[in-house]
N, C-alpha and C. Protein backbone atom coordinates (compact mmCIF):
# COMPACT_ATOMS: atom_id res chain seq x y z
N UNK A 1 -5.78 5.86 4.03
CA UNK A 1 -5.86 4.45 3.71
C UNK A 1 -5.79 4.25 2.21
N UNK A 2 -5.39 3.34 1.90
CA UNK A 2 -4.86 3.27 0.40
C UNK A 2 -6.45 2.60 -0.69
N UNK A 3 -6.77 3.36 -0.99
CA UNK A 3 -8.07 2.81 -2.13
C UNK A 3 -7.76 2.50 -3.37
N UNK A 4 -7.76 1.42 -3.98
CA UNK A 4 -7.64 0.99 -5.72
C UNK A 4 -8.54 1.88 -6.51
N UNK A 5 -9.48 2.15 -5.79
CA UNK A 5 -10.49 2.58 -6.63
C UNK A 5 -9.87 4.27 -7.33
N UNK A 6 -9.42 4.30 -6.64
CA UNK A 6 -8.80 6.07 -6.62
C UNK A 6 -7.65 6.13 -6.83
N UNK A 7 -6.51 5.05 -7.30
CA UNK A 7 -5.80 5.60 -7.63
C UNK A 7 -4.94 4.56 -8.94
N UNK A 8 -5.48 3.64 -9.46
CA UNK A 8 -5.50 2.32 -10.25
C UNK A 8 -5.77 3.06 -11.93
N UNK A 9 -5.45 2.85 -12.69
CA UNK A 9 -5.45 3.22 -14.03
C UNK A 9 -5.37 1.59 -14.73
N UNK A 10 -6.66 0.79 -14.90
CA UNK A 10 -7.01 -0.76 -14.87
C UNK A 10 -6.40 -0.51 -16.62
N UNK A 11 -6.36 0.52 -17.09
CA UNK A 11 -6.31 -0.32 -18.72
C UNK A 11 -4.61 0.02 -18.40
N UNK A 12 -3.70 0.63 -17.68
CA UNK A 12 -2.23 0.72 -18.01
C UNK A 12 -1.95 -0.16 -17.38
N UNK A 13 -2.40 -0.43 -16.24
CA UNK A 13 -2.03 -1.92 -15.17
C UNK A 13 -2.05 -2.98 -16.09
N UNK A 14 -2.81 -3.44 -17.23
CA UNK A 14 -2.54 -4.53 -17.80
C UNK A 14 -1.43 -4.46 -19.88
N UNK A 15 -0.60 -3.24 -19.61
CA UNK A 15 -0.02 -3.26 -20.24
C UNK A 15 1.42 -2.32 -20.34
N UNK A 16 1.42 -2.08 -18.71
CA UNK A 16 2.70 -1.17 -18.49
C UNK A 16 3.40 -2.32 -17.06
N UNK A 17 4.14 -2.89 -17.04
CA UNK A 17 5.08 -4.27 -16.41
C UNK A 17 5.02 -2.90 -15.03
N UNK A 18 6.25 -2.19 -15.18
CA UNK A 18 6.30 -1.31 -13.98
C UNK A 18 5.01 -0.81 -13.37
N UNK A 19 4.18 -0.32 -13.65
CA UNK A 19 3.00 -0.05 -13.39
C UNK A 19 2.56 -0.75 -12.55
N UNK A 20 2.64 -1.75 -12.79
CA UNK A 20 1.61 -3.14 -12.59
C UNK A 20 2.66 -3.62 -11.27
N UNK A 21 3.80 -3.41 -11.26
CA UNK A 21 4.51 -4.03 -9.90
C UNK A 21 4.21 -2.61 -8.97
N UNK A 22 4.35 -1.94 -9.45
CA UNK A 22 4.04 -0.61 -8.60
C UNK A 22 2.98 -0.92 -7.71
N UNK A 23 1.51 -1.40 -8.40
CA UNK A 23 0.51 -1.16 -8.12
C UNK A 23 0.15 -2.24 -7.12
N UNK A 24 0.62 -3.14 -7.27
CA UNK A 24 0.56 -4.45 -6.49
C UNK A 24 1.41 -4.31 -5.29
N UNK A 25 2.38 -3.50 -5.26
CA UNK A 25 3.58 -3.44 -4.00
C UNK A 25 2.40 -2.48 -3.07
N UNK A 26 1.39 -1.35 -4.08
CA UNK A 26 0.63 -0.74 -2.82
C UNK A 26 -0.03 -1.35 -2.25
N UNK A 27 -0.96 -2.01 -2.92
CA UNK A 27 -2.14 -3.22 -2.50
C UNK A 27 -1.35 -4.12 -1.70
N UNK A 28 -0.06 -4.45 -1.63
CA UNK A 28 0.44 -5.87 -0.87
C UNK A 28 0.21 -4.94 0.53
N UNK A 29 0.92 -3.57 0.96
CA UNK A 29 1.45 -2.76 1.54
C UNK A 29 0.09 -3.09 2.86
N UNK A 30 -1.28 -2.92 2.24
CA UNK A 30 -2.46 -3.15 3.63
C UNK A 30 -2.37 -4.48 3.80
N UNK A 31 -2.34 -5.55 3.12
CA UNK A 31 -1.93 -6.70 3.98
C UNK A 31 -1.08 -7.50 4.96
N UNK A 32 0.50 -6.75 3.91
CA UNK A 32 1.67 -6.95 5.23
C UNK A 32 1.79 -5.61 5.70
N UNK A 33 1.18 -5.76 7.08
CA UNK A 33 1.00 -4.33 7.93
C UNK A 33 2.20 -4.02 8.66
N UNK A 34 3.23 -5.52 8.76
CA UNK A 34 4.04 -6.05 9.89
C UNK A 34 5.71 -4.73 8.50
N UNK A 35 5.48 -4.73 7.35
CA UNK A 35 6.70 -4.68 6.65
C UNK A 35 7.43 -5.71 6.67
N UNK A 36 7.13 -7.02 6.56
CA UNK A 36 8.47 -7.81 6.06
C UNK A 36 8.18 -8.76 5.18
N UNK A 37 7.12 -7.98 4.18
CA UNK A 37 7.55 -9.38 2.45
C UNK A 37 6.98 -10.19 2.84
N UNK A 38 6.11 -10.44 3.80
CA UNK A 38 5.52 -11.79 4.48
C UNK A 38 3.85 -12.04 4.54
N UNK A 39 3.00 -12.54 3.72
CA UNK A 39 1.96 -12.28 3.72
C UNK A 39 1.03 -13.58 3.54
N UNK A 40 -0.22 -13.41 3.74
CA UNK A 40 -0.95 -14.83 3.91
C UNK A 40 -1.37 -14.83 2.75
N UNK A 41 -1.65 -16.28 1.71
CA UNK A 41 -2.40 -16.44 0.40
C UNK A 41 -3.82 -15.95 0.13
N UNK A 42 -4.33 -15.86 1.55
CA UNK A 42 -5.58 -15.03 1.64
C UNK A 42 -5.56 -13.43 1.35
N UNK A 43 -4.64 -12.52 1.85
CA UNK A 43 -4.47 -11.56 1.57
C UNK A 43 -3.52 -11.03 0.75
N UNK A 44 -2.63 -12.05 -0.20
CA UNK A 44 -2.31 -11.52 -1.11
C UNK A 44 -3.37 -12.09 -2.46
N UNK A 45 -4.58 -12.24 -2.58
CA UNK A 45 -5.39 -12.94 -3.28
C UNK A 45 -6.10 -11.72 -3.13
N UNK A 46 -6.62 -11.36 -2.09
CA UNK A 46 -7.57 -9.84 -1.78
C UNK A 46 -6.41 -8.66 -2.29
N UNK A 47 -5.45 -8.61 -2.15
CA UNK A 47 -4.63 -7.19 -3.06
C UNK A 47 -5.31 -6.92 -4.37
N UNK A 48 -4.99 -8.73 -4.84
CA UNK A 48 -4.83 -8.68 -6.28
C UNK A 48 -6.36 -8.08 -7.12
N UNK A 49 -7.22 -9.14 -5.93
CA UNK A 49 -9.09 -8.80 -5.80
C UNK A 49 -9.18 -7.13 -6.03
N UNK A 50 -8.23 -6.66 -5.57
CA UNK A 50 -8.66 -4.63 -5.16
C UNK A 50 -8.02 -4.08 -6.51
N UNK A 51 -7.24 -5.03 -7.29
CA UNK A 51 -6.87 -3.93 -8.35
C UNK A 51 -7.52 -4.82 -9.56
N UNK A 52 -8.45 -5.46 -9.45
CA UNK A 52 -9.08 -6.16 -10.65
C UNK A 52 -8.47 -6.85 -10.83
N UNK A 53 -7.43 -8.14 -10.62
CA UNK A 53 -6.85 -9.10 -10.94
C UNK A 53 -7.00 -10.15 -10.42
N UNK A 54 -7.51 -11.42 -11.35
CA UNK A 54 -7.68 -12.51 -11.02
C UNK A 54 -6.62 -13.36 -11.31
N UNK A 55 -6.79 -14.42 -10.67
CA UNK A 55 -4.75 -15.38 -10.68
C UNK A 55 -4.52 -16.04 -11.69
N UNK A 56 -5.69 -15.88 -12.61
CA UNK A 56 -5.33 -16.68 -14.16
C UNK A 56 -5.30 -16.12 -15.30
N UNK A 57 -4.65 -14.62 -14.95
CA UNK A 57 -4.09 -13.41 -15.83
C UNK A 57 -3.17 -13.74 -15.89
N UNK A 58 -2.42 -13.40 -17.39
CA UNK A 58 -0.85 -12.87 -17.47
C UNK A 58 -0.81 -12.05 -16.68
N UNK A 59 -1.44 -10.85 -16.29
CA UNK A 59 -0.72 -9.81 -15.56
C UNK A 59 -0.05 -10.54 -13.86
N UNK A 60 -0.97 -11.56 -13.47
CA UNK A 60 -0.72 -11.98 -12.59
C UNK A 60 0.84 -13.10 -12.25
N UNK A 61 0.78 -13.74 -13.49
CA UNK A 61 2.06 -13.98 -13.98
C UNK A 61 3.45 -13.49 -13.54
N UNK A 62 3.20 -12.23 -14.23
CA UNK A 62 4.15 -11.46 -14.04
C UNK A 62 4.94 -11.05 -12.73
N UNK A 63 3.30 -10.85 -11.95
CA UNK A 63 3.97 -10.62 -10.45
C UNK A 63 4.65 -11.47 -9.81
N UNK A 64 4.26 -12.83 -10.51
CA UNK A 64 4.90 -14.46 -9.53
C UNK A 64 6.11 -14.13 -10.00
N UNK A 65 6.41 -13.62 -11.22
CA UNK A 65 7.85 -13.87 -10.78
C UNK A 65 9.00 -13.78 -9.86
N UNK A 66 8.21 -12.69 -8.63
CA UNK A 66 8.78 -12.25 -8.18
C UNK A 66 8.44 -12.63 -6.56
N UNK A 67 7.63 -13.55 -6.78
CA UNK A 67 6.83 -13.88 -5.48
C UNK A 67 6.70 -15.08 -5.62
N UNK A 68 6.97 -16.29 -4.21
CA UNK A 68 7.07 -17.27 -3.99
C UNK A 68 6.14 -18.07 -2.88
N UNK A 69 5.49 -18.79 -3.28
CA UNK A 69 4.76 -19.38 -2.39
C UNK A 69 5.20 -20.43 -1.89
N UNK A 70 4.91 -20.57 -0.39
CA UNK A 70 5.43 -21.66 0.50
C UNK A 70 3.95 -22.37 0.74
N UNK A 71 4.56 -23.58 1.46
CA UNK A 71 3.90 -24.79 1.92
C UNK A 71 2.65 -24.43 2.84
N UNK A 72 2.68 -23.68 3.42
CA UNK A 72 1.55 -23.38 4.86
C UNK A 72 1.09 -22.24 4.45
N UNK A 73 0.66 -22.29 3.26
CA UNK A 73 -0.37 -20.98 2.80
C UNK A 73 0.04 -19.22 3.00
N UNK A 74 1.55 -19.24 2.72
CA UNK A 74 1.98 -17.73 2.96
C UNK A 74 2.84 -17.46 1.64
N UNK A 75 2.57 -16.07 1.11
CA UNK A 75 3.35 -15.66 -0.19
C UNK A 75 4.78 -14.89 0.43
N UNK A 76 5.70 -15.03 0.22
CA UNK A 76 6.45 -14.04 0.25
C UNK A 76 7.06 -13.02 -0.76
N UNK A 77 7.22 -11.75 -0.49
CA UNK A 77 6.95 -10.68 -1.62
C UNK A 77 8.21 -10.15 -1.53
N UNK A 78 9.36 -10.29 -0.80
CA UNK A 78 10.28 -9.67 -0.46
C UNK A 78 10.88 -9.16 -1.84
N UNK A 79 11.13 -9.87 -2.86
CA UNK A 79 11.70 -9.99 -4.28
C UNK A 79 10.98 -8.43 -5.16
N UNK A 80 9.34 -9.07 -4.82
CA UNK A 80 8.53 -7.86 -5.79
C UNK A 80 8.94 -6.44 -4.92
N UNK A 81 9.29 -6.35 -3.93
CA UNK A 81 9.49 -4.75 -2.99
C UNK A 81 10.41 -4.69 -3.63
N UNK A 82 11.44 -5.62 -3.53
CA UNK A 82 13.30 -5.11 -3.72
C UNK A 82 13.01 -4.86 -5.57
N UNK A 83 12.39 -4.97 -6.12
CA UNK A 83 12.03 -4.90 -7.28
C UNK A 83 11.48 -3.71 -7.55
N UNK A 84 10.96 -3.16 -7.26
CA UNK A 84 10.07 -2.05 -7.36
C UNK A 84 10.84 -0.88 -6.27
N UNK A 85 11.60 -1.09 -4.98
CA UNK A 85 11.90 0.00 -4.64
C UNK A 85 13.06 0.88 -5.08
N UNK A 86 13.26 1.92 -4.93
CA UNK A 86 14.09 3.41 -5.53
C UNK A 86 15.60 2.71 -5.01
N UNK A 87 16.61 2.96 -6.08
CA UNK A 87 17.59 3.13 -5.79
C UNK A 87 18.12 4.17 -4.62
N UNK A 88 17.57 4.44 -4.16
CA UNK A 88 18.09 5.42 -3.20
C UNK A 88 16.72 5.10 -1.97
N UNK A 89 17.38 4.53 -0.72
CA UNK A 89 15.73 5.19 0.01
C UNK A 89 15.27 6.09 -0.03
N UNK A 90 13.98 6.26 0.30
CA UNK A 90 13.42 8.02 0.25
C UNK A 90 14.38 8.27 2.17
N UNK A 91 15.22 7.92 3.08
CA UNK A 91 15.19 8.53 4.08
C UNK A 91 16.76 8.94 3.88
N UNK A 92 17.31 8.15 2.34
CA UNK A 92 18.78 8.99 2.37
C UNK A 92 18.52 9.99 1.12
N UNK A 93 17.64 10.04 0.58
CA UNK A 93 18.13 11.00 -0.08
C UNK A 93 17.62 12.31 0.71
N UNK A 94 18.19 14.18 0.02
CA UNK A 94 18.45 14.59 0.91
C UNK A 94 18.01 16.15 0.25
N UNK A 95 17.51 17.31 0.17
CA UNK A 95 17.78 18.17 -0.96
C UNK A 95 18.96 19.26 -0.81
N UNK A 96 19.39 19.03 0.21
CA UNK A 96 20.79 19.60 0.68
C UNK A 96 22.18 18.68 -0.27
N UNK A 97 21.86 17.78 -0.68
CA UNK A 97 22.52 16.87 -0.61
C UNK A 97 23.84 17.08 -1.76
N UNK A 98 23.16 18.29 -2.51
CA UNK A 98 24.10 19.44 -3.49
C UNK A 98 25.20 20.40 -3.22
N UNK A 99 24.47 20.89 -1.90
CA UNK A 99 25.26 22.01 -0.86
C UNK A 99 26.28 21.50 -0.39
N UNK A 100 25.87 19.83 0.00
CA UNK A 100 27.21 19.18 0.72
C UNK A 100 28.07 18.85 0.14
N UNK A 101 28.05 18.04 -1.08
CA UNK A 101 28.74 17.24 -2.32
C UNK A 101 28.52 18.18 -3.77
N UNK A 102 29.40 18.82 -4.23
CA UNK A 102 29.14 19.60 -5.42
C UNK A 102 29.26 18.70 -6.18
N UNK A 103 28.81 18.78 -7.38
CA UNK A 103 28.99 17.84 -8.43
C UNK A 103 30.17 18.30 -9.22
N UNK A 104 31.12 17.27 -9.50
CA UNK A 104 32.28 17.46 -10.56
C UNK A 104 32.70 18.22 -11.30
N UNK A 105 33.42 18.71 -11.99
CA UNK A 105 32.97 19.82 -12.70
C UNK A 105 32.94 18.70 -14.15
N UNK A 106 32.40 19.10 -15.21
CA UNK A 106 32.88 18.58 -16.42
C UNK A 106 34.09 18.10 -16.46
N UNK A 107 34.49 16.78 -17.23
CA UNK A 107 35.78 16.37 -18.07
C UNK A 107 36.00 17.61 -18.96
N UNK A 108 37.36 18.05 -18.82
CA UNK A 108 37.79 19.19 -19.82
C UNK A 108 38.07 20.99 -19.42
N UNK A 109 36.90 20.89 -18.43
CA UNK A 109 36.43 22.39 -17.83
C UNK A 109 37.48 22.45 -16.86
N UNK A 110 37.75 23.92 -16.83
CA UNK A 110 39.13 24.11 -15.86
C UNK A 110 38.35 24.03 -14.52
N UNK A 111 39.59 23.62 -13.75
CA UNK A 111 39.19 23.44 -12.21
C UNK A 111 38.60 24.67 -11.81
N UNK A 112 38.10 24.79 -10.51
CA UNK A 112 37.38 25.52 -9.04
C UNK A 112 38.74 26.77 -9.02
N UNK A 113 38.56 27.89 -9.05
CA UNK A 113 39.41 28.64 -8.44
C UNK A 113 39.39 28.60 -6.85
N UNK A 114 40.52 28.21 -6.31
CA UNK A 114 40.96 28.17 -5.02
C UNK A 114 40.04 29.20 -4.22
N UNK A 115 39.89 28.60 -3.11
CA UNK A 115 39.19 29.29 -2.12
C UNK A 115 40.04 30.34 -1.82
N UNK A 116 39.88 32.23 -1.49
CA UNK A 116 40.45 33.24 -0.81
C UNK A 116 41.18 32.48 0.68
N UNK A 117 42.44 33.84 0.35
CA UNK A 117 42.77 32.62 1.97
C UNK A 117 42.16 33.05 2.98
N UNK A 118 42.37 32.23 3.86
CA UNK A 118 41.30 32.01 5.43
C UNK A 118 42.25 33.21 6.27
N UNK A 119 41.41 33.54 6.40
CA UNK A 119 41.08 35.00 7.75
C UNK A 119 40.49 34.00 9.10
N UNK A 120 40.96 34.50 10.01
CA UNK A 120 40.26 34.44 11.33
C UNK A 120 38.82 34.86 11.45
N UNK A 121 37.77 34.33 11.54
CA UNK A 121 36.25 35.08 11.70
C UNK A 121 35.89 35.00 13.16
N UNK A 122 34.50 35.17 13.03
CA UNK A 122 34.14 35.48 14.50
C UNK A 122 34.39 34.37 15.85
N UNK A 123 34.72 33.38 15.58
CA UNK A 123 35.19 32.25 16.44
C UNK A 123 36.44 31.97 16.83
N UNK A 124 37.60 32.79 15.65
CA UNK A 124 38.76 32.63 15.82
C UNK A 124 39.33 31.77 15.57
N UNK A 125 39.36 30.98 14.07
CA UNK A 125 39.23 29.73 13.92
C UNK A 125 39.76 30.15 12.59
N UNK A 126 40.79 29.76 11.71
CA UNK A 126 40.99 29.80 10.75
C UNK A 126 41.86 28.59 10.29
N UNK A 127 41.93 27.34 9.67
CA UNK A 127 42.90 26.38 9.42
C UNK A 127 43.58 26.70 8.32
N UNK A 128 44.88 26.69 8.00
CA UNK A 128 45.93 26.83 7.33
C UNK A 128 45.83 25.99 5.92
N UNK A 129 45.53 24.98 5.93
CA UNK A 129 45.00 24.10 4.76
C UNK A 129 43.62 23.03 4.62
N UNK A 130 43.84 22.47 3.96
CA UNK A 130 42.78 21.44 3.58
C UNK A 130 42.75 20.16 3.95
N UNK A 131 43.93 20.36 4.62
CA UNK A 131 44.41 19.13 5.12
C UNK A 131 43.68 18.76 6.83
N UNK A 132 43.21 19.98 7.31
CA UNK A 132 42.57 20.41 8.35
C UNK A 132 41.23 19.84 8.52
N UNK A 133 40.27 19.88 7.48
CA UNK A 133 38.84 19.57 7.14
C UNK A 133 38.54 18.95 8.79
N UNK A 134 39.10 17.80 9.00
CA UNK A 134 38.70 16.45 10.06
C UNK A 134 38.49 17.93 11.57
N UNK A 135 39.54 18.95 11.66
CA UNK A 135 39.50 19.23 12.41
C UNK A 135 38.01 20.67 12.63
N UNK A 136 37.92 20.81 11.37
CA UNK A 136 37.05 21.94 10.74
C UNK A 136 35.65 21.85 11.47
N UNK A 137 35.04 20.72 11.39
CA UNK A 137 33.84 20.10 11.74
C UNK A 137 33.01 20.59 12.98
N UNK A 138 33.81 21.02 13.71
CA UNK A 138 33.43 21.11 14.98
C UNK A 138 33.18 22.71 15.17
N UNK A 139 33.92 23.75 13.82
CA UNK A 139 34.21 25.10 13.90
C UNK A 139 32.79 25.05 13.58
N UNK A 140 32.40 24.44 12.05
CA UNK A 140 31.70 24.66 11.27
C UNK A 140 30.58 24.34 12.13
N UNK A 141 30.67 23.32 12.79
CA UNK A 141 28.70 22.87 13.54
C UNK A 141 29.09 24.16 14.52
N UNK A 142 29.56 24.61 15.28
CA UNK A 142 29.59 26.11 16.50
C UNK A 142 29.10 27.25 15.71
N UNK A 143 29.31 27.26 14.02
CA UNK A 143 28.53 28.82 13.40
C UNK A 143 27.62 28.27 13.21
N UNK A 144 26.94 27.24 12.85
CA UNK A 144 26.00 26.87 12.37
C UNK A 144 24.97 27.14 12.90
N UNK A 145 25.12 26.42 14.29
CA UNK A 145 24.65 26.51 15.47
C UNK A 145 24.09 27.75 15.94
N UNK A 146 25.63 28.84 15.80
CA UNK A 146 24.73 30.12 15.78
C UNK A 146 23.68 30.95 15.10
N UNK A 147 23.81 30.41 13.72
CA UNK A 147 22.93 31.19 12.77
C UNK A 147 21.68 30.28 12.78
N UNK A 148 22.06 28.88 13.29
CA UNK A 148 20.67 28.83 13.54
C UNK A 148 19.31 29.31 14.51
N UNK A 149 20.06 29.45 16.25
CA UNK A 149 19.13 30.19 16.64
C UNK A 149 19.13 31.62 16.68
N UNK A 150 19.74 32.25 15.80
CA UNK A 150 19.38 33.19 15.12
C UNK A 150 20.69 34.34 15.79
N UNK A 151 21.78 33.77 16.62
CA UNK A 151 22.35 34.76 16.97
C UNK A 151 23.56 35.49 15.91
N UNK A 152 23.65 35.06 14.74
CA UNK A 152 24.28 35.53 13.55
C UNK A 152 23.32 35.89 12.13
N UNK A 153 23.43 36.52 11.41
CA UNK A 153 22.72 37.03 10.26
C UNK A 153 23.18 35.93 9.01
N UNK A 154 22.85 36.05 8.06
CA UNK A 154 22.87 34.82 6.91
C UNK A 154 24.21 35.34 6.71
N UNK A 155 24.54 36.60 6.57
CA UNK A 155 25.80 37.04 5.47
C UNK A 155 26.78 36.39 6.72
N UNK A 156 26.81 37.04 8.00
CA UNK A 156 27.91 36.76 8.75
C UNK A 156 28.20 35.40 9.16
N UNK A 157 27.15 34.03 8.62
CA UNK A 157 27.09 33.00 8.80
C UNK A 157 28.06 32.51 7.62
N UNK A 158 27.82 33.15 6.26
CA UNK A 158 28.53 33.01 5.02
C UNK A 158 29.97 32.85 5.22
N UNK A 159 29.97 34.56 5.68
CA UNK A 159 31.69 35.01 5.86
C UNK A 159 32.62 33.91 6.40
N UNK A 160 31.45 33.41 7.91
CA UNK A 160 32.61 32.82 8.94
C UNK A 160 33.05 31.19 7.88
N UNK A 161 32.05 30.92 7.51
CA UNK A 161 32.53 29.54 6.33
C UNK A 161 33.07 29.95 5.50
N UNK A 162 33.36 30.98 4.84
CA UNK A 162 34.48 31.31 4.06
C UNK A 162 35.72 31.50 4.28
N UNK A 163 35.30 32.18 5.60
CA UNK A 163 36.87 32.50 6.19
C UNK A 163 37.45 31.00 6.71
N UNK A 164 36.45 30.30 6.93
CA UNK A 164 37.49 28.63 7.31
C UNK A 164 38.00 28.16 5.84
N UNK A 165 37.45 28.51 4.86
CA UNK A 165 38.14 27.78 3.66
C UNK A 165 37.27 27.32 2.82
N UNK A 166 35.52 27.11 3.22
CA UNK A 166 34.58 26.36 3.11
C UNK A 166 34.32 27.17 1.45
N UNK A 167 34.09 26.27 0.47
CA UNK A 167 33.82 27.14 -0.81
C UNK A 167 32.60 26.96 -0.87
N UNK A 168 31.57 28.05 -1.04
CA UNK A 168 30.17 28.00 -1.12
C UNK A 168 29.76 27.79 -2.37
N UNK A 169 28.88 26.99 -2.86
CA UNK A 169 28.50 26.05 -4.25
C UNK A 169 27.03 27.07 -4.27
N UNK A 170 26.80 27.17 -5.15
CA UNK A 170 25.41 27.72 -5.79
C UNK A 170 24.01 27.47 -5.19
N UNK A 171 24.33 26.15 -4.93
CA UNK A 171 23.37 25.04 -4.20
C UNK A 171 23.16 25.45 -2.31
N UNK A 172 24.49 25.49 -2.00
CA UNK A 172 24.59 26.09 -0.95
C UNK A 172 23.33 27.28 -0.54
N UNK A 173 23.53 28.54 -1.47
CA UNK A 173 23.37 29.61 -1.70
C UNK A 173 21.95 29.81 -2.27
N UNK A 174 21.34 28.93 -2.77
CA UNK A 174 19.84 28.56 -2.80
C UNK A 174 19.62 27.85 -1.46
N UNK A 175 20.09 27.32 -1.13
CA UNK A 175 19.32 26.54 0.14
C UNK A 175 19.66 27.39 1.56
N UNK A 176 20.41 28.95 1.33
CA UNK A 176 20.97 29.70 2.38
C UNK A 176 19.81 30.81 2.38
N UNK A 177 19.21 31.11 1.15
CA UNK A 177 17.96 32.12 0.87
C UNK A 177 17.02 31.71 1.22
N UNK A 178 16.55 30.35 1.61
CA UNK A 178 15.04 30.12 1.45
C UNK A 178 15.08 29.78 3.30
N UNK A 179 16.41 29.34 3.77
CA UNK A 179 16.04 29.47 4.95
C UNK A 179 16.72 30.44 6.09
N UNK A 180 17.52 31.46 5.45
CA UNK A 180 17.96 32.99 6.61
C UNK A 180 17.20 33.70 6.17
């Protein structure tokens, strides 16, 4: 359960802006239990109550900007969330998400040396170009598959994605050690 008391830093809350929306999006968080930005003037008055803020602060100010009160006694906060939340949700980002998408190389730096050419591996599956990928998908989830319940070894899981064409990134290769 979320306590102010334990986790509120009262002298940065009234002089760090982010802080202070941060801190208020947790406190809103036990009142709208429902998630939708939608909350009663009573309990967004008790948030503010839990982190030491009374409604005739600047700090309090600040938060209206982002929060609108209606006619029948309800705040809506939708503005202060979309304000305060991560460019990225926490449910897309990913730590694989390196292995899948390599990053660019530098402006300037010579390209990727071409992948070795593709051999047939243990599935019998080798595509001729790159132009193939769409069809690849289905090779690639069948080894996967195998090395996941364990009927292939890490290296021979490697090989068979190499031998389709698949170029293994660094990232890959950290995230292939910590779980074969």
């Amino acid at each position: 359960r979320w306590s102010p008391e334990c986790r509120v830093d009262r002298a940065r809350l009234r002089g760090d802006r982010e802080y202070l929306l941060q801190a208020v999006r947790g406190a809103l968080q036990e009142v709208d239990t429902y998630n939708r930005g939608l909350t009663t003037l009573d309990g967004f008055t008790r948030a503010l109550e839990a982190l030491g803020l009374d409604l005739d602060q600047p700090e309090v100010d600040t938060v209206m900007e982002f929060c609108k009160v209606v006619d029948d006694d309800y705040v809506i906060v939708k503005d202060l969330l979309a304000e305060v939340a991560p460019d990225t949700p926490r449910a897309k980002q990913t730590t694989a998400n390196l292995a899948i998408f390599p990053r660019d190389p530098p402006e300037g730096s010579a390209p990727p040396a071409p992948p070795p050419p593709a051999t047939p591996g243990l599935l019998g599956m080798a595509p001729a170009s790159a132009s193939e990928w769409p069809g690849r998908a289905d090779a690639i989830r069948k080894v996967f598959a195998h090395w996941e319940r364990g009927l292939m070894s890490t290296e021979t899981f490697r090989s068979e994605l190499e031998g389709m064409g698949v170029v293994l990134t660094a990232e890959f290769e950290r995230l292939g050690t910590g779980c074969g």
